[in-house]
Amino acid sequence: MRSFAIPPAGSPCGRLRQTLSAGNRPWKRRGETGLLCAQTPERYGGPGGDFRLNAIVIEELWYAGFSGPAANFSVHSDVCCGYLLKFGTEDQKRHWLPRMVAGDAVCAIAMTEPGTGSDLKGIRMRAERGGNEYMISGQKTFISNGQLCDLIIVVARTGGSDKGSGLSLILVDTNRPGFRRGRNLEKLGHLSADTSELFFDGVRVPATNILGAEGHAMSMLMSELPQERLTIALQSMASAQKAFDITVAYVRQRKAFGTAIAAMQNTRFKLADLKADLAVGWAFIDQCLGQLVSGTLSTYDASTAKLWATEMHGRVVDQCLQFFGGYGFMREYEICRLYADARVQRIYGGTSEIMRELISRDL
Ligand SMILES: Cc1cc2nc3c(=O)[nH]c(=O)nc-3n(C[C@H](O)[C@H](O)[C@H](O)COP(=O)(O)OP(=O)(O)OC[C@H]3O[C@@H](n4cnc5c(N)ncnc54)[C@H](O)[C@@H]3O)c2cc1C
């Protein structure tokens, strides 16, 4: 089980905490603290860590309660950066990675469309090849970092087939004519996060902006989605741990019928169950993290981690809020925000139902 503490003000996490609390230029300041794209090699301006360093940053941010901005940082650092590192050409890496590490360029990944989310093979956005260019037309929605991004990894249809083989990943610089940002969508939780609609109306990009090979999007997504799913599982573990810790502190001091809520058997038994869930969860997530770093994390284990950790996260915040009584329903109480922010963990990055589909294929 992790032991978390508020990071000291002078430490990198402490400086980041101050930056986010102050709400000032968080991307640039986060780059300055060295906490963006932590797995990036030094030759591209990164600290040269491996994904365990990303995991520490994810856990600390989510435990500190910054799940909104932290979800956006994660898309940039823990998801998009992975695609560039693994599939980018040397030119693409040298152009984008140093700026992403520094917080000078913000990256988004755009798969979801109004008509399709879980079923990526239903993507309709088209990228027509003409000479040395692709011309991209269509719409994306629910895109994290949509308002702020400078670079988007777009999933678009380059082949005529309606199957996955016709899909490609293309790098789109958002200063291109024809690109337009829509609404920053209103959400149940993650209120400070940027989740937006994007419109592409004949956006032209050089053919060299293809990421990996044309028509290979599905295999690249299948190779990188386990990292995204483990990232979400790590977020859920840290956030559930925070909910548990603040609840233990609350029930110790809150009294009813002349005794601390913590002393009641119902409280002790329910908290014992949650503590056991957390302890077992951390052990499995650490095992998956080791596998990710050694390149052996399977789709099945990543899906299991995401399914179990995010469902457990939902159970933990629900039970913890109950222990706060009416105060738990008040936004000024952290447990209220943790509850609202937890809901989406079971939806993005592949819903729990899709995780069950993937796991069941390995039976
Ligand atoms: C805050 C937020 C941030 C997001 N960020 C991004 C982002 O940065 N980039 C991006 O591309 N997308 C992003 N998304 C989109 C997210 O990944 C999708 O919402 C998610 O994949 C589900 O797709 P959908 O909403 O279209 O639901 P649908 O696919 O329409 O699913 C609706 C319901 O049907 C169920 N269902 C679907 N297929 C099956 C099946 N085969 N078996 C059983 N049940 C099934 C689902 O589980 C779900 O319960 C974000 C979403 C949110 C809410």
Coordinates of C-alpha atoms and ligand atoms in Angstrom, one line a residue:
M1 CA 0.0 0.0 0.0
R2 CA 1.3 3.4 -0.9
S3 CA 2.0 6.0 1.7
F4 CA 1.2 9.5 0.5
A5 CA 2.0 12.8 2.1
I6 CA 1.5 16.4 0.9
P7 CA 4.8 17.0 -1.0
P8 CA 7.2 19.6 0.5
A9 CA 7.0 23.0 -1.2
G10 CA 10.5 22.8 -2.7
S11 CA 10.1 19.3 -4.3
P12 CA 9.1 19.0 -8.0
C13 CA 5.6 17.7 -7.0
G14 CA 5.4 20.5 -4.4
R15 CA 6.2 23.1 -6.9
L16 CA 3.7 21.6 -9.3
R17 CA 1.1 21.7 -6.5
Q18 CA 1.7 25.4 -6.0
T19 CA 1.5 26.0 -9.7
L20 CA -1.8 24.2 -10.1
S21 CA -3.2 25.8 -7.0
A22 CA -2.3 29.3 -8.3
G23 CA -3.8 28.3 -11.7
N24 CA -1.0 30.1 -13.6
R25 CA 0.3 28.9 -16.9
P26 CA 0.1 25.3 -15.7
W27 CA 1.5 23.6 -18.9
K28 CA 4.6 25.8 -19.1
R29 CA 5.2 25.6 -15.4
R30 CA 4.8 21.9 -15.4
G31 CA 7.3 21.6 -18.2
E32 CA 9.7 23.7 -16.1
T33 CA 9.3 21.3 -13.2
G34 CA 10.4 18.4 -15.4
L35 CA 7.1 16.5 -15.0
L36 CA 5.8 16.4 -18.5
C37 CA 6.5 13.3 -20.7
A38 CA 8.8 11.9 -18.0
Q39 CA 9.6 8.8 -20.1
T40 CA 11.2 10.9 -22.9
P41 CA 14.9 10.2 -23.5
E42 CA 17.3 13.1 -22.8
R43 CA 18.2 13.5 -26.6
Y44 CA 14.6 14.8 -27.0
G45 CA 14.8 17.1 -24.0
G46 CA 13.2 14.7 -21.5
P47 CA 14.4 13.5 -18.1
G48 CA 15.1 10.0 -19.6
G49 CA 13.1 8.0 -17.1
D50 CA 10.8 5.1 -17.8
F51 CA 7.1 4.8 -17.2
R52 CA 7.6 4.3 -13.5
L53 CA 8.5 8.0 -13.3
N54 CA 5.2 8.8 -15.1
A55 CA 3.4 6.6 -12.6
I56 CA 4.8 8.5 -9.6
V57 CA 3.6 11.8 -11.2
I58 CA 0.2 10.3 -11.9
E59 CA -0.2 9.0 -8.4
E60 CA 0.9 12.2 -6.7
L61 CA -1.4 14.4 -8.8
W62 CA -4.4 12.2 -8.3
Y63 CA -3.8 11.7 -4.6
A64 CA -3.4 15.5 -4.3
G65 CA -6.9 15.8 -5.8
F66 CA -6.1 17.5 -9.1
S67 CA -7.9 14.9 -11.2
G68 CA -9.2 17.4 -13.8
P69 CA -5.9 19.0 -14.9
A70 CA -4.1 15.7 -14.2
A71 CA -6.4 13.9 -16.7
N72 CA -5.4 16.4 -19.4
F73 CA -1.7 16.2 -18.5
S74 CA -2.0 12.4 -18.7
V75 CA -3.4 12.4 -22.2
H76 CA -0.4 14.6 -23.3
S77 CA 2.4 12.8 -21.3
D78 CA 1.2 9.3 -20.7
V79 CA -0.7 8.7 -23.9
C80 CA 0.3 11.0 -26.8
C81 CA 4.0 11.0 -26.0
G82 CA 4.0 7.2 -26.2
Y83 CA 2.7 7.2 -29.8
L84 CA 5.4 9.7 -30.9
L85 CA 8.2 7.8 -29.1
K86 CA 7.1 4.4 -30.5
F87 CA 5.9 5.3 -34.0
G88 CA 7.3 8.7 -34.8
T89 CA 10.0 9.3 -37.4
E90 CA 13.2 11.0 -36.2
D91 CA 12.0 14.3 -37.7
Q92 CA 8.6 14.1 -36.0
K93 CA 10.3 13.3 -32.7
R94 CA 12.8 16.1 -33.0
H95 CA 10.1 18.6 -34.0
W96 CA 7.5 17.8 -31.3
L97 CA 9.0 16.0 -28.3
P98 CA 11.3 18.8 -26.9
R99 CA 8.3 21.2 -27.1
M100 CA 6.0 18.7 -25.4
V101 CA 8.5 18.1 -22.6
A102 CA 8.9 21.9 -22.1
G103 CA 5.1 22.5 -22.1
D104 CA 5.4 24.7 -25.2
A105 CA 3.2 22.4 -27.2
V106 CA 0.2 20.6 -25.9
C107 CA -0.9 17.3 -27.5
A108 CA -4.3 15.6 -27.9
I109 CA -5.5 12.4 -29.4
A110 CA -8.7 12.4 -31.3
M111 CA -10.4 9.1 -31.8
T112 CA -14.0 9.6 -30.7
E113 CA -16.7 11.1 -33.0
P114 CA -20.3 12.0 -32.3
G115 CA -21.4 8.7 -34.0
T116 CA -18.8 6.4 -32.6
G117 CA -16.7 5.9 -29.4
S118 CA -16.3 2.3 -28.3
D119 CA -16.4 1.0 -31.9
L120 CA -13.3 2.6 -33.5
K121 CA -14.0 0.8 -36.7
G122 CA -17.0 3.1 -37.1
I123 CA -14.8 6.2 -37.5
R124 CA -16.0 8.3 -40.4
M125 CA -13.4 11.2 -40.5
R126 CA -11.7 11.0 -43.9
A127 CA -8.2 11.9 -44.9
E128 CA -8.0 12.0 -48.7
R129 CA -4.5 11.6 -50.2
G130 CA -3.7 14.1 -53.1
G131 CA -0.1 14.5 -54.2
N132 CA 2.1 15.1 -51.1
E133 CA -0.8 16.0 -48.9
Y134 CA -3.8 14.6 -46.9
M135 CA -7.0 16.6 -46.8
I136 CA -8.9 15.9 -43.6
S137 CA -12.6 16.4 -43.1
G138 CA -14.9 15.4 -40.2
Q139 CA -15.7 16.0 -36.6
K140 CA -14.4 14.7 -33.3
T141 CA -15.9 15.0 -29.8
F142 CA -14.9 14.6 -26.1
I143 CA -11.3 15.4 -26.9
S144 CA -9.2 16.1 -23.9
N145 CA -6.9 19.2 -24.4
G146 CA -9.1 20.2 -27.3
Q147 CA -9.1 23.9 -26.5
L148 CA -5.4 24.2 -25.8
C149 CA -3.7 21.7 -28.1
D150 CA -1.1 22.6 -30.7
L151 CA -0.8 19.0 -32.0
I152 CA -3.5 16.4 -32.5
I153 CA -3.0 12.7 -33.2
V154 CA -6.0 12.2 -35.4
V155 CA -7.5 8.8 -36.3
A156 CA -8.9 9.1 -39.8
R157 CA -10.1 6.9 -42.6
T158 CA -7.5 6.8 -45.4
G159 CA -8.8 3.7 -47.1
G160 CA -12.2 3.0 -48.6
S161 CA -12.9 0.0 -46.4
D162 CA -15.3 0.4 -43.5
K163 CA -13.1 -1.9 -41.4
G164 CA -10.1 -1.1 -39.2
S165 CA -7.6 -1.6 -42.0
G166 CA -8.6 1.7 -43.6
L167 CA -7.7 3.8 -40.6
S168 CA -4.5 5.8 -40.1
L169 CA -2.9 8.1 -37.4
I170 CA -2.1 11.5 -38.7
L171 CA -0.3 14.4 -36.9
V172 CA -2.3 17.6 -37.3
D173 CA -0.8 21.0 -36.4
T174 CA -3.7 23.1 -35.1
N175 CA -2.6 26.3 -36.9
R176 CA -3.7 24.8 -40.2
P177 CA -6.6 26.5 -42.1
G178 CA -9.9 24.6 -41.8
F179 CA -9.3 23.5 -38.2
R180 CA -11.8 24.8 -35.7
R181 CA -12.4 24.2 -32.0
G182 CA -16.0 23.8 -30.8
R183 CA -17.4 24.0 -27.3
N184 CA -15.4 23.1 -24.2
L185 CA -18.1 20.7 -22.9
E186 CA -19.8 20.9 -19.5
K187 CA -19.2 17.8 -17.4
L188 CA -20.4 16.1 -14.2
G189 CA -16.8 16.1 -12.9
H190 CA -13.3 17.1 -13.9
L191 CA -14.7 20.7 -14.0
S192 CA -11.3 22.3 -14.6
A193 CA -10.5 19.9 -17.5
D194 CA -10.7 20.8 -21.2
T195 CA -12.9 18.3 -23.0
S196 CA -13.9 19.6 -26.4
E197 CA -15.5 19.3 -29.8
L198 CA -13.2 19.7 -32.8
F199 CA -14.0 20.4 -36.5
F200 CA -11.9 19.7 -39.6
D201 CA -13.0 21.3 -42.8
G202 CA -10.6 20.3 -45.6
V203 CA -7.5 20.6 -43.3
R204 CA -4.4 20.0 -45.4
V205 CA -1.3 18.4 -43.9
P206 CA 1.9 17.1 -45.6
A207 CA 1.8 13.3 -46.3
T208 CA 4.9 13.1 -44.1
N209 CA 2.6 13.8 -41.1
I210 CA 1.4 10.2 -41.2
L211 CA 2.4 8.4 -37.9
G212 CA 3.7 4.9 -38.5
A213 CA 2.4 3.5 -41.7
E214 CA -0.8 4.3 -43.6
G215 CA -3.7 2.0 -42.8
H216 CA -2.0 0.7 -39.6
A217 CA -3.9 2.8 -37.0
M218 CA -5.7 -0.2 -35.4
S219 CA -2.5 -2.1 -34.7
M220 CA -0.8 1.0 -33.3
L221 CA -3.8 1.7 -31.1
M222 CA -3.9 -1.9 -29.8
S223 CA -0.2 -1.6 -29.0
E224 CA -0.6 1.7 -27.0
L225 CA -4.0 1.3 -25.4
P226 CA -2.7 -1.0 -22.6
Q227 CA -0.5 1.9 -21.4
E228 CA -3.5 4.3 -21.5
R229 CA -5.6 1.8 -19.6
L230 CA -2.9 1.2 -17.0
T231 CA -2.6 5.0 -16.6
I232 CA -6.3 5.2 -15.8
A233 CA -6.0 2.3 -13.4
L234 CA -3.2 4.2 -11.6
Q235 CA -5.3 7.3 -11.4
S236 CA -8.2 5.4 -9.9
M237 CA -6.0 3.7 -7.3
A238 CA -4.5 7.0 -6.1
S239 CA -7.8 8.8 -6.1
A240 CA -9.5 5.9 -4.2
Q241 CA -6.7 5.9 -1.7
K242 CA -7.2 9.6 -1.1
A243 CA -11.0 9.1 -0.6
F244 CA -10.3 6.3 1.9
D245 CA -7.6 8.3 3.8
I246 CA -9.8 11.4 4.2
T247 CA -12.7 9.2 5.2
V248 CA -10.8 7.5 8.0
A249 CA -9.8 10.9 9.3
Y250 CA -13.4 12.1 9.2
V251 CA -15.1 9.2 10.9
R252 CA -12.5 9.4 13.7
Q253 CA -13.6 12.9 14.7
R254 CA -17.4 12.8 13.7
K255 CA -19.7 11.7 16.5
A256 CA -23.2 10.3 16.6
F257 CA -25.1 8.7 19.5
G258 CA -22.3 9.7 21.8
T259 CA -19.6 7.8 20.0
A260 CA -17.2 8.3 17.1
I261 CA -18.6 7.0 13.7
A262 CA -15.3 5.1 13.4
A263 CA -16.1 3.0 16.5
M264 CA -19.3 1.6 15.0
Q265 CA -19.0 -2.0 13.7
N266 CA -20.6 -1.1 10.3
T267 CA -17.9 1.6 9.8
R268 CA -15.0 -0.6 10.8
F269 CA -16.2 -3.6 8.7
K270 CA -16.9 -1.5 5.6
L271 CA -13.6 0.4 5.9
A272 CA -11.8 -3.0 6.4
D273 CA -13.3 -4.2 3.1
L274 CA -12.1 -1.0 1.3
K275 CA -8.7 -1.3 2.8
A276 CA -8.4 -4.9 1.5
D277 CA -9.6 -3.8 -1.9
L278 CA -6.9 -1.1 -2.0
A279 CA -4.1 -3.3 -0.8
V280 CA -4.9 -6.0 -3.4
G281 CA -5.4 -3.4 -6.1
W282 CA -2.0 -1.8 -5.5
A283 CA -0.2 -5.2 -5.7
F284 CA -1.8 -6.0 -9.1
I285 CA -1.2 -2.5 -10.5
D286 CA 2.4 -2.6 -9.5
Q287 CA 2.7 -6.0 -11.2
C288 CA 1.2 -4.5 -14.4
L289 CA 3.5 -1.5 -14.2
G290 CA 6.6 -3.8 -14.0
Q291 CA 5.2 -5.7 -17.1
L292 CA 4.7 -2.4 -19.0
V293 CA 8.3 -1.3 -18.3
S294 CA 9.6 -4.7 -19.4
G295 CA 7.4 -4.7 -22.5
T296 CA 5.3 -7.6 -21.5
L297 CA 2.0 -6.0 -20.4
S298 CA -0.8 -7.8 -22.3
T299 CA -4.1 -6.4 -23.5
Y300 CA -5.8 -8.7 -21.1
D301 CA -3.9 -7.7 -18.0
A302 CA -4.2 -4.0 -18.8
S303 CA -7.9 -4.4 -19.4
T304 CA -8.2 -6.3 -16.1
A305 CA -6.3 -3.5 -14.3
K306 CA -8.6 -0.8 -15.8
L307 CA -11.8 -2.7 -15.2
W308 CA -11.0 -3.6 -11.6
A309 CA -9.3 -0.4 -10.4
T310 CA -12.0 1.9 -11.9
E311 CA -14.9 -0.2 -10.6
M312 CA -13.3 -0.4 -7.2
H313 CA -12.7 3.4 -7.4
G314 CA -16.5 3.8 -7.9
R315 CA -17.3 1.6 -4.9
V316 CA -14.8 3.3 -2.7
V317 CA -15.9 6.9 -3.3
D318 CA -19.6 5.9 -3.0
Q319 CA -19.1 4.2 0.4
C320 CA -16.7 6.9 1.6
L321 CA -19.2 9.7 0.7
Q322 CA -21.9 7.8 2.7
F323 CA -19.7 8.1 5.8
F324 CA -19.7 11.9 5.4
G325 CA -23.5 12.0 5.6
G326 CA -25.0 15.2 4.2
Y327 CA -21.6 16.9 4.2
G328 CA -20.5 14.4 1.5
F329 CA -23.0 15.9 -0.9
M330 CA -21.5 19.4 -0.5
R331 CA -19.0 20.6 -3.1
E332 CA -16.9 22.3 -0.4
Y333 CA -16.1 18.8 0.9
E334 CA -13.3 17.0 -1.1
I335 CA -15.1 13.7 -1.0
C336 CA -17.9 15.3 -3.1
R337 CA -15.5 16.2 -5.8
L338 CA -13.7 12.8 -5.6
Y339 CA -17.1 11.2 -6.1
A340 CA -18.0 13.3 -9.2
D341 CA -14.5 12.9 -10.7
A342 CA -14.5 9.1 -10.3
R343 CA -17.5 8.5 -12.6
V344 CA -15.7 9.0 -15.9
Q345 CA -12.9 6.5 -15.0
R346 CA -15.3 3.7 -16.0
I347 CA -16.1 5.3 -19.4
Y348 CA -13.0 6.9 -21.1
G349 CA -10.1 4.9 -22.4
G350 CA -12.6 2.1 -23.1
T351 CA -15.7 1.4 -21.0
S352 CA -16.0 -1.3 -18.4
E353 CA -18.1 -3.3 -20.9
I354 CA -15.4 -3.1 -23.5
M355 CA -12.8 -4.2 -20.9
R356 CA -15.0 -7.2 -20.2
E357 CA -15.2 -8.0 -23.9
L358 CA -11.4 -7.9 -24.2
I359 CA -10.8 -9.9 -21.1
S360 CA -13.3 -12.6 -22.1
R361 CA -11.4 -13.1 -25.4
D362 CA -8.6 -14.6 -23.4
L363 CA -10.7 -17.1 -21.5
Ligands
LIG1 C1 -14.1 13.4 -19.9 C2 -13.9 12.6 -21.2 C3 -12.6 12.7 -21.8 C4 -12.4 12.0 -23.0 N1 -11.2 12.2 -23.7 C5 -11.1 11.6 -24.9 C6 -9.9 11.9 -25.7 O1 -9.0 12.7 -25.3 N2 -9.9 11.4 -27.0 C7 -10.8 10.6 -27.5 O2 -10.7 10.1 -28.6 N3 -11.9 10.3 -26.7 C8 -12.1 10.8 -25.5 N4 -13.2 10.5 -24.8 C9 -14.2 9.6 -25.3 C10 -14.3 8.2 -24.6 O3 -13.2 7.5 -24.9 C11 -15.6 7.6 -25.1 O4 -16.7 8.4 -24.5 C12 -15.7 6.1 -24.7 O5 -14.8 5.4 -25.4 C13 -17.1 5.6 -24.9 O6 -17.6 5.9 -26.2 P1 -19.1 6.6 -26.4 O7 -19.2 7.7 -25.5 O8 -19.3 6.8 -27.8 O9 -20.1 5.4 -25.9 P2 -20.7 4.2 -26.8 O10 -19.6 3.6 -27.5 O11 -21.9 4.8 -27.5 O12 -21.3 3.3 -25.6 C14 -22.5 3.5 -25.0 C15 -22.7 2.3 -24.0 O13 -22.8 1.1 -24.8 C16 -21.9 0.2 -24.2 N5 -21.3 -0.7 -25.3 C17 -20.7 -0.3 -26.5 N6 -20.3 -1.3 -27.1 C18 -20.6 -2.4 -26.4 C19 -20.3 -3.8 -26.5 N7 -19.7 -4.3 -27.6 N8 -20.8 -4.6 -25.6 C20 -21.4 -4.2 -24.5 N9 -21.7 -2.8 -24.3 C21 -21.2 -2.0 -25.2 C22 -20.8 1.0 -23.6 O14 -20.0 0.3 -22.6 C23 -21.6 2.2 -23.0 O15 -22.1 1.7 -21.8 C24 -13.4 11.2 -23.5 C25 -14.6 11.0 -22.9 C26 -14.9 11.8 -21.7 C27 -16.2 11.6 -21.0

